Amino acid sequence: MAEAKRDYYEVLGVARDADDAALKSAFRKLAREWHPDRNQSAGAEERFKEVSEAYGVLSDAQKRAAYDRFGHRGLEAGGGGGGGFQDFSDMFGGGGFGSIFDTLFGGGGRGRQQRRPSGPRPGRNATIEIAVSLERVATGGVEQLKLVRRAECLTCSGTGAKPGTEPKRCQGCRGTGQRVVERREGPMLFRQVVGCPTCGGTGSVIEKPCKKCKGEGQVNEEETLELKIPVGIADGAVLRVPGRGEASEDKGGIPGDLHVVVHARDERFVRRGAHLGVTEPLSALDATLGTRLTIETPTGPVEVDVPAGTQHGTTLHVAGAGLPEFRSSGKGDLFVTVEVDVPVDLSVEEQDLYERLRALQQARRAAEGDD
């Protein structure tokens, strides 16, 4: 009887809602630990295959969706989640053994050597979403954001090595961060330059890791950021904050940027650009006789005249009573839709008045009919 496969999330040691960055970080750590070239213990190769297989599925959006819904059985029809090195071509688009490290460590194309980019790479951009009130949209101002981001470890200055020590040159790639992998298909021999799996493409190996960051060179850092919200900002607009994204994985690299998606909504108002729509209840008496409503809007109170004889569902238009327009001196309009509220629980006196009113209306219709 075949041995049941372990849960892929358990294999990588990540939560089921882990993002791509967490999956990649977990795989890189485990790949270095269990790679057969580095770990000669019994079972290391099988463990490495298991880790590679798990990452191959979870890093693919379609295969991950199938796995999350149906488990290992959901991958059988599509051929995902194979059984080791021979399945890498299926998992990673036909790239063979080297492709998995190509994806992770920046390897080159098939059959030729790819130049490594000059200079340290910047960190990844980060994206968050926030909600602001329409009052903030109307006036603009500053929002306080509490962030947790990956930043350079100050204890080891981002090297990942214990203070007083330094990373050593990787013997597997002689410090280049790359290896040449040969793969034979029939009479053809393919050579591919890939990132070195021993050092993760860095060209160096950390023998004594920093206790603070556990050799990662980065730590989670909490900070409070003041974000300026411009007047009239659109719902779904993106504000860019330079240098507040993820730290660079390269020594001396600048952090990425932070992209803030701003959602500006209100449960009471419907927003269409700078225009606002709202529904207001109106008594049958006020609808009949007319009245003046005071609407509390994000820009302040607005007086709305309701003419006599207003019908249920009528929309009243107040020009210039909406939100300020973005980068403009103009303002949107306010649209008030009235819902006539028919009374249900009447007092004896109120019911008597309505009966008298009905009698008057009937008498008037009769008189108009006689004419």
CSV table of C-alpha atoms in Angstrom, one decimal, residues 8-234:
chain,number,residue,atom,x,y,z
A,8,TYR,CA,1.8,20.4,1.2
A,9,TYR,CA,1.3,23.3,3.7
A,10,GLU,CA,2.6,21.1,6.5
A,11,VAL,CA,5.6,20.1,4.3
A,12,LEU,CA,6.6,23.8,3.9
A,13,GLY,CA,5.6,24.7,7.4
A,14,VAL,CA,3.4,27.6,6.3
A,15,ALA,CA,-0.2,28.6,7.0
A,16,ARG,CA,-2.9,27.9,4.4
A,17,ASP,CA,-3.3,31.6,3.6
A,18,ALA,CA,0.5,32.1,3.1
A,19,ASP,CA,1.3,34.5,0.3
A,20,ASP,CA,3.9,34.0,-2.5
A,21,ALA,CA,6.7,35.7,-0.5
A,22,ALA,CA,6.1,33.4,2.5
A,23,LEU,CA,6.0,30.3,0.3
A,24,LYS,CA,9.2,31.3,-1.5
A,25,SER,CA,11.0,32.1,1.8
A,26,ALA,CA,10.0,28.7,3.3
A,27,PHE,CA,11.1,26.8,0.2
A,28,ARG,CA,14.4,28.5,0.0
A,29,LYS,CA,15.2,27.7,3.6
A,30,LEU,CA,14.2,24.0,3.3
A,31,ALA,CA,15.8,23.6,-0.1
A,32,ARG,CA,19.2,24.7,1.3
A,33,GLU,CA,18.7,22.4,4.3
A,34,TRP,CA,17.8,19.2,2.4
A,35,HIS,CA,19.6,19.6,-0.9
A,36,PRO,CA,21.5,16.4,-1.6
A,37,ASP,CA,24.6,18.3,-2.6
A,38,ARG,CA,24.7,19.8,0.9
A,39,ASN,CA,23.0,17.3,3.1
A,40,GLN,CA,24.4,13.7,2.9
A,41,SER,CA,22.1,12.2,5.6
A,42,ALA,CA,19.8,9.4,4.8
A,43,GLY,CA,16.5,10.5,3.5
A,44,ALA,CA,17.7,14.0,2.5
A,45,GLU,CA,17.0,13.4,-1.1
A,46,GLU,CA,13.5,12.2,-0.5
A,47,ARG,CA,12.9,15.1,1.8
A,48,PHE,CA,14.2,17.5,-0.8
A,49,LYS,CA,11.9,16.0,-3.5
A,50,GLU,CA,8.9,16.4,-1.1
A,51,VAL,CA,9.7,20.0,-0.4
A,52,SER,CA,10.2,20.7,-4.1
A,53,GLU,CA,6.9,19.0,-5.0
A,54,ALA,CA,5.0,21.0,-2.4
A,55,TYR,CA,6.4,24.3,-3.6
A,56,GLY,CA,5.8,23.4,-7.2
A,57,VAL,CA,2.0,23.0,-6.5
A,58,LEU,CA,1.5,25.9,-4.0
A,59,SER,CA,3.4,28.4,-6.1
A,60,ASP,CA,1.2,27.8,-9.1
A,61,ALA,CA,-2.1,29.6,-8.7
A,62,GLN,CA,-4.2,27.1,-10.6
A,63,LYS,CA,-2.7,24.0,-9.0
A,64,ARG,CA,-3.0,25.6,-5.6
A,65,ALA,CA,-6.7,26.3,-6.1
A,66,ALA,CA,-7.3,22.7,-7.1
A,67,TYR,CA,-5.3,21.4,-4.2
A,68,ASP,CA,-7.1,23.7,-1.7
A,69,ARG,CA,-10.5,22.5,-2.9
A,70,PHE,CA,-9.9,18.8,-3.5
A,71,GLY,CA,-6.5,17.9,-1.9
A,72,HIS,CA,-4.1,15.6,-3.6
A,73,ARG,CA,-6.9,14.0,-5.6
A,74,GLY,CA,-7.6,17.4,-7.3
A,75,LEU,CA,-4.2,17.3,-8.9
A,76,GLU,CA,-4.4,13.9,-10.4
A,77,ALA,CA,-6.4,14.9,-13.5
A,78,GLY,CA,-4.1,17.8,-14.3
A,79,GLY,CA,-0.9,15.9,-13.5
A,80,GLY,CA,0.2,18.3,-10.8
A,81,GLY,CA,2.1,17.3,-7.7
A,82,GLY,CA,4.3,14.7,-9.3
A,83,GLY,CA,6.7,12.3,-7.8
A,84,GLY,CA,10.1,13.9,-7.7
A,85,PHE,CA,12.8,15.3,-10.1
A,86,GLN,CA,11.2,13.7,-13.2
A,87,ASP,CA,8.1,15.8,-12.6
A,88,PHE,CA,9.8,19.2,-12.5
A,89,SER,CA,9.2,19.7,-16.2
A,90,ASP,CA,5.5,19.4,-15.6
A,91,MET,CA,5.5,21.7,-12.6
A,92,PHE,CA,7.6,24.4,-14.1
A,93,GLY,CA,6.7,24.5,-17.7
A,94,GLY,CA,9.2,22.1,-19.2
A,95,GLY,CA,12.3,23.6,-17.8
A,96,GLY,CA,13.5,20.4,-16.1
A,97,PHE,CA,15.5,20.2,-12.9
A,98,GLY,CA,17.0,23.7,-13.2
A,99,SER,CA,13.8,25.5,-13.7
A,100,ILE,CA,12.8,25.4,-10.0
A,101,PHE,CA,16.0,27.2,-9.1
A,102,ASP,CA,15.6,29.5,-12.2
A,103,THR,CA,12.3,30.7,-10.8
A,104,LEU,CA,13.6,31.2,-7.3
A,105,PHE,CA,17.2,32.2,-7.7
A,106,GLY,CA,17.3,34.1,-11.0
A,107,GLY,CA,18.9,31.5,-13.3
A,108,GLY,CA,19.4,32.1,-17.0
A,109,GLY,CA,17.8,30.8,-20.2
A,110,ARG,CA,18.3,27.3,-21.7
A,111,GLY,CA,21.5,26.7,-23.6
A,112,ARG,CA,23.2,30.0,-22.8
A,113,GLN,CA,24.5,31.9,-19.8
A,114,GLN,CA,22.4,34.8,-18.6
A,115,ARG,CA,24.2,37.9,-17.2
A,116,ARG,CA,23.4,38.7,-13.7
A,117,PRO,CA,22.0,42.2,-13.2
A,118,SER,CA,24.6,44.7,-12.2
A,119,GLY,CA,24.3,46.3,-8.7
A,120,PRO,CA,22.1,45.3,-5.8
A,121,ARG,CA,18.4,44.6,-6.7
A,122,PRO,CA,15.8,46.8,-5.0
A,123,GLY,CA,13.3,45.2,-2.6
A,124,ARG,CA,9.9,44.1,-3.6
A,125,ASN,CA,7.0,46.6,-3.6
A,126,ALA,CA,4.3,46.0,-1.0
A,127,THR,CA,0.6,46.7,-1.3
A,128,ILE,CA,-1.9,47.4,1.5
A,129,GLU,CA,-5.5,48.6,1.5
A,130,ILE,CA,-7.1,51.1,3.8
A,131,ALA,CA,-10.5,52.6,4.3
A,132,VAL,CA,-11.1,56.4,4.9
A,133,SER,CA,-14.3,58.3,5.6
A,134,LEU,CA,-15.9,60.6,3.1
A,135,GLU,CA,-15.3,63.4,5.5
A,136,ARG,CA,-11.5,62.7,5.0
A,137,VAL,CA,-12.1,62.8,1.2
A,138,ALA,CA,-13.9,66.2,1.6
A,139,THR,CA,-11.2,67.8,3.7
A,140,GLY,CA,-8.0,65.9,3.0
A,141,GLY,CA,-5.6,65.3,5.8
A,142,VAL,CA,-3.2,62.8,7.3
A,143,GLU,CA,-4.0,59.2,8.2
A,144,GLN,CA,-1.9,57.2,10.7
A,145,LEU,CA,-1.0,53.8,9.4
A,146,LYS,CA,0.6,51.0,11.5
A,147,LEU,CA,2.7,48.8,9.3
A,148,VAL,CA,4.7,45.5,9.8
A,149,ARG,CA,7.3,45.1,7.0
A,150,ARG,CA,10.5,43.3,6.3
A,151,ALA,CA,13.4,45.5,7.1
A,152,GLU,CA,17.2,45.0,7.2
A,153,CYS,CA,18.4,43.4,10.5
A,154,LEU,CA,20.5,46.0,12.3
A,155,THR,CA,22.2,43.4,14.4
A,156,CYS,CA,24.1,41.9,11.5
A,157,SER,CA,23.7,44.8,9.1
A,158,GLY,CA,21.7,42.6,6.8
A,159,THR,CA,24.4,40.0,6.2
A,160,GLY,CA,22.6,37.3,8.1
A,161,ALA,CA,25.8,36.3,9.8
A,162,LYS,CA,26.5,36.4,13.6
A,163,PRO,CA,28.2,39.7,14.5
A,164,GLY,CA,31.9,39.4,14.3
A,165,THR,CA,31.7,36.8,11.5
A,166,GLU,CA,31.1,37.1,7.8
A,167,PRO,CA,29.4,34.9,5.2
A,168,LYS,CA,31.9,32.6,3.5
A,169,ARG,CA,32.3,32.1,-0.2
A,170,CYS,CA,30.1,29.2,-1.5
A,171,GLN,CA,32.2,26.3,-2.6
A,172,GLY,CA,29.4,24.9,-4.7
A,173,CYS,CA,29.5,27.8,-7.1
A,174,ARG,CA,32.8,29.3,-6.2
A,175,GLY,CA,31.1,32.5,-5.2
A,176,THR,CA,29.4,33.2,-8.5
A,177,GLY,CA,25.9,32.3,-7.3
A,178,GLN,CA,25.3,30.2,-10.4
A,179,ARG,CA,25.8,26.6,-11.6
A,180,VAL,CA,25.6,24.9,-15.0
A,181,VAL,CA,23.2,22.0,-15.0
A,182,GLU,CA,23.3,19.5,-17.8
A,183,ARG,CA,20.2,17.5,-18.9
A,184,ARG,CA,20.1,14.9,-21.7
A,185,GLU,CA,17.1,14.3,-23.8
A,186,GLY,CA,17.8,11.5,-26.2
A,187,PRO,CA,20.9,12.5,-28.3
A,188,MET,CA,20.6,16.1,-27.2
A,189,LEU,CA,22.5,17.6,-24.3
A,190,PHE,CA,21.1,20.7,-22.8
A,191,ARG,CA,23.1,23.1,-20.5
A,192,GLN,CA,21.4,25.6,-18.4
A,193,VAL,CA,22.7,28.3,-16.0
A,194,VAL,CA,20.7,28.3,-12.8
A,195,GLY,CA,21.0,29.9,-9.4
A,196,CYS,CA,23.1,27.9,-7.0
A,197,PRO,CA,20.9,25.8,-4.7
A,198,THR,CA,23.5,25.6,-2.1
A,199,CYS,CA,23.8,29.3,-1.4
A,200,GLY,CA,20.4,30.4,-2.9
A,201,GLY,CA,22.2,32.3,-5.7
A,202,THR,CA,23.9,34.7,-3.3
A,203,GLY,CA,27.4,33.3,-3.8
A,204,SER,CA,28.0,33.0,0.0
A,205,VAL,CA,27.1,30.6,2.8
A,206,ILE,CA,26.4,31.6,6.4
A,207,GLU,CA,28.0,29.2,8.8
A,208,LYS,CA,27.1,31.1,12.0
A,209,PRO,CA,23.7,32.8,11.5
A,210,CYS,CA,22.7,35.9,13.3
A,211,LYS,CA,20.4,35.0,16.3
A,212,LYS,CA,18.2,38.1,15.7
A,213,CYS,CA,17.2,37.3,12.2
A,214,LYS,CA,18.2,33.6,12.1
A,215,GLY,CA,20.3,34.1,9.0
A,216,GLU,CA,17.7,35.8,6.9
A,217,GLY,CA,19.3,39.3,7.1
A,218,GLN,CA,15.8,40.7,7.6
A,219,VAL,CA,13.4,41.1,10.5
A,220,ASN,CA,9.8,42.2,10.9
A,221,GLU,CA,9.7,45.8,11.8
A,222,GLU,CA,6.7,47.8,13.1
A,223,GLU,CA,6.4,51.4,12.2
A,224,THR,CA,3.8,54.2,12.1
A,225,LEU,CA,3.5,56.0,8.9
A,226,GLU,CA,1.7,59.3,8.2
A,227,LEU,CA,-0.1,59.2,4.9
A,228,LYS,CA,-1.3,62.4,3.3
A,229,ILE,CA,-4.8,61.9,1.8
A,230,PRO,CA,-5.5,64.5,-1.0
A,231,VAL,CA,-8.8,66.3,-1.2
A,232,GLY,CA,-11.3,64.5,-3.5
A,233,ILE,CA,-9.3,61.3,-3.8
A,234,ALA,CA,-11.2,58.6,-5.8
